Each structure stands twice: as structure tokens, then as C-alpha cells.
Amino acid sequence: MNMLDRSTPAPRIVSREEWRAARKAHLAREREVTHLHDQLSAERRALPWVEVDKDYVFEGPNGRETLADLFEGRSQLIVYHFMFGPDWKEGCVGCSFTADHFDGANLHLAHHDVTLVAASRAPYAAFQEFRQRMGWKFKWVSSAGSDFNIDYQVYPSEAEGAAGRYEYNYELHDGAPDEHHGISVFVKGADGRIFHTYSSYARGVDILLGAHNILDLTPKGRNERSTMDWVRLHDRYEDRPAAAHSCCAD
């Protein structure tokens, strides 16, 4: 009987000694990936920078703020591009899942010279009710009226929209204008100059999802047929886990 989902092979039941041998072999692979991840992170830190030459203005809890203001006295800034369109009533489910991880991290990031904020294209007032409903405390600002979302490629420009062809995740896509998610990282020097150091989109944002890393430790893993198809706004889960419905008893 396979107690897991349809995509998971039936487990081999072995002795403790056989399990230990298999686990040690897998540990060698885990260590290889860990060292490769360390190397990738070092390469990311070594990427070249580009100076930010526009004066972006946002609206947040403190009123109108510049990009420099968002650093809040620190030298490093992470902006999560949260999908919330001007006429939306709720945020993107995937972005909300990601945002559920922010407040715990911010308890520590603020003490390590990093400010993390979310930014959306909707007016500031448009997402206040949703934010309160979700119970989030992280700073969330509106980029409405600026080119911020366009320049960091999470919303097509007017020209791209008219052409029906836009760039996202460093590739060209066909289609109508739509909201997209991602992260962008900035650094501010002692002289006040701001530089863009990194942006990542699509599954590149998966690095922020601690829940995924926890699920990956389990026999069922993420147990999904398409990316994050099981995720709901955290106040809309049923009492019974949605993933339980994918188990089979044959």
C-alpha cells in the first residue's frame, strides 16, 4: 500500500543498518549541494552593481518616502515586489504565502543592517484592509505613480503593453500586461548613493520560503501537481489539510 501521493514511489522497508547506509550516502549529496549553495551565494555577492539614477517616491505609513528613506538608516534594502493591482481586493495568494515569512525574519534582519519591505502598484489605501486581515507587521508601501515596478520588470511598460510583449525574469514573454512578483536588492553608500545589486523573479524567490524547506524534509514533500497549488490565504485553509486529498489507498 502506498501511503503517499501518486507521484511518490512506494517506500522500501529496510533494516536500521541499511537505512543508515542509505542516509549516509544521501548526506554526501546534501553536503555537496550545501557547498555549491555557498559558492553560488558568494558569486551573487560578487555581482557588479548599477547606480540608481531615478528618484522613486513611495507612499507608506510615514507618508511620501523616497527609495533612500526606505533603508531606514541601514545600508542594505530588500524590496519584495508584492502582486497587488490597483483594483484588487486581496493580494496574490503566492505573494501572501511569501509575506507570511517576513515578520519572523524581520526580528533579526533589522539587527543585521538589512531592511526588508514590500512594494505594490496599488495605492497605499487599497491594501490596508487586507494587510490588517492578514495580521502582518512588515512595512508595505505603494509604488503607484512611479516607474519602480516597470524599471524592475514586475509590470510591463506602456510600450510593452501595447506591443503585447514584455520582459520578465530576463526573458521576453507574450501576453497582456499583468502583475508579477520578485525581489530586488539595493545598497546605500556612506555618501548616499544607491546601487541596485540583485533582482530575482519566479521560482528564484523560493529562497524566501522557509515552509517549502520544511516540507522538503518530509516523505510527501511539497505534494503538489503544479507550483504551490495547495497554498491558500492563511485564513482560508480548511480544517483538513488540502494535501491529504491527494493520498491514495491502493
mmCIF file of C-alpha atoms in Angstrom:
data_model
loop_
_atom_site.group_PDB
_atom_site.id
_atom_site.type_symbol
_atom_site.label_atom_id
_atom_site.label_comp_id
_atom_site.label_asym_id
_atom_site.label_seq_id
_atom_site.Cartn_x
_atom_site.Cartn_y
_atom_site.Cartn_z
ATOM 1 C CA MET A 1 0.000 0.000 0.000
ATOM 2 C CA ASN A 2 1.390 3.366 -0.987
ATOM 3 C CA MET A 3 0.505 5.802 1.831
ATOM 4 C CA LEU A 4 1.976 8.741 -0.058
ATOM 5 C CA ASP A 5 0.714 10.651 -3.064
ATOM 6 C CA ARG A 6 0.508 9.235 -6.575
ATOM 7 C CA SER A 7 3.811 10.788 -7.665
ATOM 8 C CA THR A 8 5.819 9.316 -4.770
ATOM 9 C CA PRO A 9 7.272 5.807 -5.242
ATOM 10 C CA ALA A 10 6.298 3.216 -2.664
ATOM 11 C CA PRO A 11 8.972 3.182 0.085
ATOM 12 C CA ARG A 12 11.397 0.319 0.610
ATOM 13 C CA ILE A 13 11.179 -1.012 4.164
ATOM 14 C CA VAL A 14 14.676 -1.972 5.301
ATOM 15 C CA SER A 15 16.696 -2.697 8.417
ATOM 16 C CA ARG A 16 18.145 0.103 10.531
ATOM 17 C CA GLU A 17 21.636 -0.744 9.203
ATOM 18 C CA GLU A 18 20.510 -0.474 5.573
ATOM 19 C CA TRP A 19 18.708 2.793 6.353
ATOM 20 C CA ARG A 20 21.853 4.234 7.936
ATOM 21 C CA ALA A 21 23.969 3.339 4.892
ATOM 22 C CA ALA A 22 21.439 4.971 2.543
ATOM 23 C CA ARG A 23 21.214 8.042 4.764
ATOM 24 C CA LYS A 24 24.994 8.492 4.834
ATOM 25 C CA ALA A 25 25.162 8.244 1.044
ATOM 26 C CA HIS A 26 22.461 10.912 0.789
ATOM 27 C CA LEU A 27 24.311 13.062 3.352
ATOM 28 C CA ALA A 28 27.275 13.228 0.986
ATOM 29 C CA ARG A 29 24.959 14.657 -1.677
ATOM 30 C CA GLU A 30 23.460 17.125 0.797
ATOM 31 C CA ARG A 31 26.920 18.389 1.702
ATOM 32 C CA GLU A 32 27.758 18.758 -1.982
ATOM 33 C CA VAL A 33 24.655 20.892 -2.525
ATOM 34 C CA THR A 34 25.383 22.950 0.615
ATOM 35 C CA HIS A 35 28.888 23.775 -0.612
ATOM 36 C CA LEU A 36 27.529 24.582 -4.077
ATOM 37 C CA HIS A 37 24.940 26.888 -2.480
ATOM 38 C CA ASP A 38 27.720 28.645 -0.544
ATOM 39 C CA GLN A 39 29.622 29.133 -3.802
ATOM 40 C CA LEU A 40 26.509 30.483 -5.549
ATOM 41 C CA SER A 41 25.886 32.939 -2.692
ATOM 42 C CA ALA A 42 29.473 34.163 -2.935
ATOM 43 C CA GLU A 43 29.064 34.658 -6.685
ATOM 44 C CA ARG A 44 25.836 36.596 -6.049
ATOM 45 C CA ARG A 45 27.633 38.910 -3.632
ATOM 46 C CA ALA A 46 30.319 39.459 -6.258
ATOM 47 C CA LEU A 47 27.897 40.571 -8.986
ATOM 48 C CA PRO A 48 28.513 44.103 -10.321
ATOM 49 C CA TRP A 49 26.315 46.998 -9.151
ATOM 50 C CA VAL A 50 24.455 49.637 -11.125
ATOM 51 C CA GLU A 51 23.715 53.068 -9.712
ATOM 52 C CA VAL A 52 20.062 54.010 -9.293
ATOM 53 C CA ASP A 53 19.608 57.263 -11.221
ATOM 54 C CA LYS A 54 15.868 57.850 -10.698
ATOM 55 C CA ASP A 55 14.090 59.492 -7.786
ATOM 56 C CA TYR A 56 11.425 56.944 -6.908
ATOM 57 C CA VAL A 57 8.723 58.059 -4.490
ATOM 58 C CA PHE A 58 6.531 55.693 -2.480
ATOM 59 C CA GLU A 59 3.598 56.112 -0.133
ATOM 60 C CA GLY A 60 3.619 54.280 3.169
ATOM 61 C CA PRO A 61 2.782 54.597 6.851
ATOM 62 C CA ASN A 62 5.044 57.652 7.075
ATOM 63 C CA GLY A 63 3.538 59.375 4.048
ATOM 64 C CA ARG A 64 5.633 60.005 0.947
ATOM 65 C CA GLU A 65 9.078 58.439 1.072
ATOM 66 C CA THR A 66 11.965 58.122 -1.354
ATOM 67 C CA LEU A 67 13.878 54.932 -2.052
ATOM 68 C CA ALA A 68 16.609 56.291 0.229
ATOM 69 C CA ASP A 69 14.068 56.704 3.047
ATOM 70 C CA LEU A 70 13.091 53.034 2.795
ATOM 71 C CA PHE A 71 16.543 52.000 4.034
ATOM 72 C CA GLU A 72 15.578 53.408 7.469
ATOM 73 C CA GLY A 73 19.174 54.143 8.410
ATOM 74 C CA ARG A 74 20.594 50.806 7.253
ATOM 75 C CA SER A 75 22.869 50.238 4.271
ATOM 76 C CA GLN A 76 21.036 47.295 2.669
ATOM 77 C CA LEU A 77 17.458 47.121 1.404
ATOM 78 C CA ILE A 78 15.417 44.183 0.122
ATOM 79 C CA VAL A 79 12.199 45.059 -1.693
ATOM 80 C CA TYR A 80 9.670 42.305 -2.270
ATOM 81 C CA HIS A 81 7.532 43.110 -5.317
ATOM 82 C CA PHE A 82 4.125 42.097 -3.960
ATOM 83 C CA MET A 83 1.420 41.457 -6.567
ATOM 84 C CA PHE A 84 -1.495 43.717 -5.645
ATOM 85 C CA GLY A 85 -3.073 45.550 -8.568
ATOM 86 C CA PRO A 86 -4.791 48.938 -8.246
ATOM 87 C CA ASP A 87 -8.314 47.467 -8.297
ATOM 88 C CA TRP A 88 -7.624 44.263 -6.326
ATOM 89 C CA LYS A 89 -9.369 43.444 -3.041
ATOM 90 C CA GLU A 90 -6.900 40.747 -1.965
ATOM 91 C CA GLY A 91 -3.220 40.161 -2.569
ATOM 92 C CA CYS A 92 -1.821 37.364 -4.695
ATOM 93 C CA VAL A 93 -2.038 34.052 -2.798
ATOM 94 C CA GLY A 94 1.588 33.156 -3.592
ATOM 95 C CA CYS A 95 2.847 36.589 -2.549
ATOM 96 C CA SER A 96 0.790 36.336 0.633
ATOM 97 C CA PHE A 97 2.331 32.928 1.368
ATOM 98 C CA THR A 98 5.753 34.514 0.934
ATOM 99 C CA ALA A 99 4.811 37.517 3.082
ATOM 100 C CA ASP A 100 3.783 35.191 5.908
ATOM 101 C CA HIS A 101 7.531 34.571 6.347
ATOM 102 C CA PHE A 102 8.593 38.222 6.636
ATOM 103 C CA ASP A 103 7.742 39.264 10.187
ATOM 104 C CA GLY A 104 9.742 36.494 11.854
ATOM 105 C CA ALA A 105 12.762 37.225 9.668
ATOM 106 C CA ASN A 106 12.500 40.966 10.281
ATOM 107 C CA LEU A 107 13.052 40.420 14.009
ATOM 108 C CA HIS A 108 16.615 39.559 13.010
ATOM 109 C CA LEU A 109 17.283 41.335 9.695
ATOM 110 C CA ALA A 110 16.832 44.784 11.234
ATOM 111 C CA HIS A 111 19.731 43.982 13.573
ATOM 112 C CA HIS A 112 21.990 42.892 10.735
ATOM 113 C CA ASP A 113 21.972 46.050 8.616
ATOM 114 C CA VAL A 114 19.104 44.891 6.371
ATOM 115 C CA THR A 115 15.689 46.463 5.868
ATOM 116 C CA LEU A 116 13.015 44.372 4.158
ATOM 117 C CA VAL A 117 9.856 45.982 2.782
ATOM 118 C CA ALA A 118 7.125 45.050 0.325
ATOM 119 C CA ALA A 119 6.025 47.313 -2.522
ATOM 120 C CA SER A 120 2.895 47.115 -4.674
ATOM 121 C CA ARG A 121 1.479 49.060 -7.595
ATOM 122 C CA ALA A 122 -1.865 49.604 -5.851
ATOM 123 C CA PRO A 123 -2.482 52.834 -3.922
ATOM 124 C CA TYR A 124 -1.491 52.601 -0.261
ATOM 125 C CA ALA A 125 -5.087 52.742 0.996
ATOM 126 C CA ALA A 126 -6.103 49.857 -1.267
ATOM 127 C CA PHE A 127 -4.249 47.152 0.669
ATOM 128 C CA GLN A 128 -4.665 48.337 4.262
ATOM 129 C CA GLU A 129 -7.767 46.275 4.990
ATOM 130 C CA PHE A 130 -6.135 43.153 3.556
ATOM 131 C CA ARG A 131 -2.921 43.767 5.478
ATOM 132 C CA GLN A 132 -4.830 44.112 8.752
ATOM 133 C CA ARG A 133 -6.804 40.974 7.981
ATOM 134 C CA MET A 134 -3.561 39.043 7.458
ATOM 135 C CA GLY A 135 -2.060 40.454 10.649
ATOM 136 C CA TRP A 136 1.241 41.457 9.064
ATOM 137 C CA LYS A 137 3.584 43.984 10.681
ATOM 138 C CA PHE A 138 6.267 44.377 7.984
ATOM 139 C CA LYS A 139 6.424 47.675 6.121
ATOM 140 C CA TRP A 140 4.399 47.676 2.909
ATOM 141 C CA VAL A 141 4.465 50.684 0.590
ATOM 142 C CA SER A 142 2.782 51.748 -2.620
ATOM 143 C CA SER A 143 4.829 52.460 -5.733
ATOM 144 C CA ALA A 144 1.798 53.916 -7.545
ATOM 145 C CA GLY A 145 2.651 56.807 -9.847
ATOM 146 C CA SER A 146 6.324 55.879 -10.205
ATOM 147 C CA ASP A 147 8.260 53.782 -12.724
ATOM 148 C CA PHE A 148 9.535 51.459 -9.995
ATOM 149 C CA ASN A 149 7.535 48.370 -10.999
ATOM 150 C CA ILE A 150 8.302 48.956 -14.666
ATOM 151 C CA ASP A 151 12.021 49.549 -14.195
ATOM 152 C CA TYR A 152 12.396 46.438 -12.044
ATOM 153 C CA GLN A 153 10.340 44.422 -14.516
ATOM 154 C CA VAL A 154 7.365 43.312 -12.439
ATOM 155 C CA TYR A 155 4.897 45.232 -14.601
ATOM 156 C CA PRO A 156 5.168 45.965 -18.343
ATOM 157 C CA SER A 157 5.746 49.480 -19.594
ATOM 158 C CA GLU A 158 3.052 51.177 -21.677
ATOM 159 C CA ALA A 159 5.026 50.389 -24.813
ATOM 160 C CA GLU A 160 5.413 46.735 -23.840
ATOM 161 C CA GLY A 161 1.712 46.509 -23.053
ATOM 162 C CA ALA A 162 0.812 47.939 -26.445
ATOM 163 C CA ALA A 163 3.158 45.521 -28.173
ATOM 164 C CA GLY A 164 1.891 42.546 -26.158
ATOM 165 C CA ARG A 165 5.489 41.524 -25.481
ATOM 166 C CA TYR A 166 7.347 42.238 -22.245
ATOM 167 C CA GLU A 167 10.430 41.180 -20.308
ATOM 168 C CA TYR A 168 10.129 39.208 -17.092
ATOM 169 C CA ASN A 169 12.756 37.068 -15.379
ATOM 170 C CA TYR A 170 15.280 38.193 -18.010
ATOM 171 C CA GLU A 171 13.258 36.661 -20.855
ATOM 172 C CA LEU A 172 10.682 38.000 -23.304
ATOM 173 C CA HIS A 173 7.072 36.879 -22.912
ATOM 174 C CA ASP A 174 3.950 37.366 -24.999
ATOM 175 C CA GLY A 175 0.701 38.480 -23.416
ATOM 176 C CA ALA A 176 -1.326 41.268 -21.893
ATOM 177 C CA PRO A 177 0.042 43.411 -19.045
ATOM 178 C CA ASP A 178 -0.181 41.739 -15.649
ATOM 179 C CA GLU A 179 1.315 41.925 -12.176
ATOM 180 C CA HIS A 180 4.428 39.858 -11.450
ATOM 181 C CA HIS A 181 6.407 39.115 -8.315
ATOM 182 C CA GLY A 182 10.087 39.261 -7.462
ATOM 183 C CA ILE A 183 12.729 40.656 -5.134
ATOM 184 C CA SER A 184 15.189 43.479 -5.692
ATOM 185 C CA VAL A 185 18.178 44.296 -3.511
ATOM 186 C CA PHE A 186 19.803 47.699 -3.056
ATOM 187 C CA VAL A 187 22.740 49.095 -1.119
ATOM 188 C CA LYS A 188 23.360 52.683 0.006
ATOM 189 C CA GLY A 189 26.861 54.077 0.446
ATOM 190 C CA ALA A 190 28.039 56.494 3.111
ATOM 191 C CA ASP A 191 27.748 59.279 0.508
ATOM 192 C CA GLY A 192 24.051 58.498 -0.027
ATOM 193 C CA ARG A 193 24.448 56.965 -3.492
ATOM 194 C CA ILE A 194 22.155 53.962 -4.049
ATOM 195 C CA PHE A 195 23.001 50.919 -6.131
ATOM 196 C CA HIS A 196 20.920 48.031 -7.431
ATOM 197 C CA THR A 197 22.779 44.771 -6.759
ATOM 198 C CA TYR A 198 20.356 41.941 -7.488
ATOM 199 C CA SER A 199 16.861 41.026 -8.669
ATOM 200 C CA SER A 200 15.223 37.622 -8.878
ATOM 201 C CA TYR A 201 11.817 36.501 -10.101
ATOM 202 C CA ALA A 202 9.512 33.498 -10.470
ATOM 203 C CA ARG A 203 10.964 30.460 -8.659
ATOM 204 C CA GLY A 204 14.063 32.462 -7.818
ATOM 205 C CA VAL A 205 12.013 33.878 -4.941
ATOM 206 C CA ASP A 206 11.599 30.374 -3.499
ATOM 207 C CA ILE A 207 14.660 31.061 -1.363
ATOM 208 C CA LEU A 208 12.418 33.153 0.920
ATOM 209 C CA LEU A 209 10.025 30.286 1.658
ATOM 210 C CA GLY A 210 11.008 28.547 4.869
ATOM 211 C CA ALA A 211 7.802 26.478 4.739
ATOM 212 C CA HIS A 212 8.986 24.896 1.489
ATOM 213 C CA ASN A 213 12.277 23.918 3.083
ATOM 214 C CA ILE A 214 10.413 22.280 5.962
ATOM 215 C CA LEU A 215 8.078 20.417 3.587
ATOM 216 C CA ASP A 216 11.069 19.184 1.595
ATOM 217 C CA LEU A 217 12.187 17.263 4.711
ATOM 218 C CA THR A 218 9.021 15.156 4.722
ATOM 219 C CA PRO A 219 8.192 11.982 2.738
ATOM 220 C CA LYS A 220 5.375 13.729 0.836
ATOM 221 C CA GLY A 221 7.466 16.822 0.160
ATOM 222 C CA ARG A 222 5.527 19.724 -1.329
ATOM 223 C CA ASN A 223 2.902 17.266 -2.598
ATOM 224 C CA GLU A 224 1.705 19.491 -5.424
ATOM 225 C CA ARG A 225 0.687 18.915 -9.026
ATOM 226 C CA SER A 226 1.589 22.469 -10.028
ATOM 227 C CA THR A 227 3.657 25.051 -8.178
ATOM 228 C CA MET A 228 2.041 25.945 -4.829
ATOM 229 C CA ASP A 229 -1.393 24.650 -5.899
ATOM 230 C CA TRP A 230 -2.090 23.715 -2.269
ATOM 231 C CA VAL A 231 -1.397 27.182 -0.844
ATOM 232 C CA ARG A 232 -4.271 29.336 0.411
ATOM 233 C CA LEU A 233 -4.503 32.682 2.173
ATOM 234 C CA HIS A 234 -3.763 31.662 5.738
ATOM 235 C CA ASP A 235 -7.306 32.431 6.902
ATOM 236 C CA ARG A 236 -8.838 30.248 4.191
ATOM 237 C CA TYR A 237 -7.433 26.819 4.917
ATOM 238 C CA GLU A 238 -9.924 24.078 5.664
ATOM 239 C CA ASP A 239 -9.570 22.129 8.902
ATOM 240 C CA ARG A 240 -8.465 19.120 6.895
ATOM 241 C CA PRO A 241 -5.161 19.685 5.049
ATOM 242 C CA ALA A 242 -5.784 20.070 1.331
ATOM 243 C CA ALA A 243 -2.786 17.829 0.568
ATOM 244 C CA ALA A 244 -4.475 14.928 2.361
ATOM 245 C CA HIS A 245 -6.929 14.631 -0.524
ATOM 246 C CA SER A 246 -4.117 13.603 -2.879
ATOM 247 C CA CYS A 247 -3.256 10.464 -0.904
ATOM 248 C CA CYS A 248 -4.382 7.169 -2.305
ATOM 249 C CA ALA A 249 -5.159 3.864 -0.608
ATOM 250 C CA ASP A 250 -4.440 1.461 -3.397
#
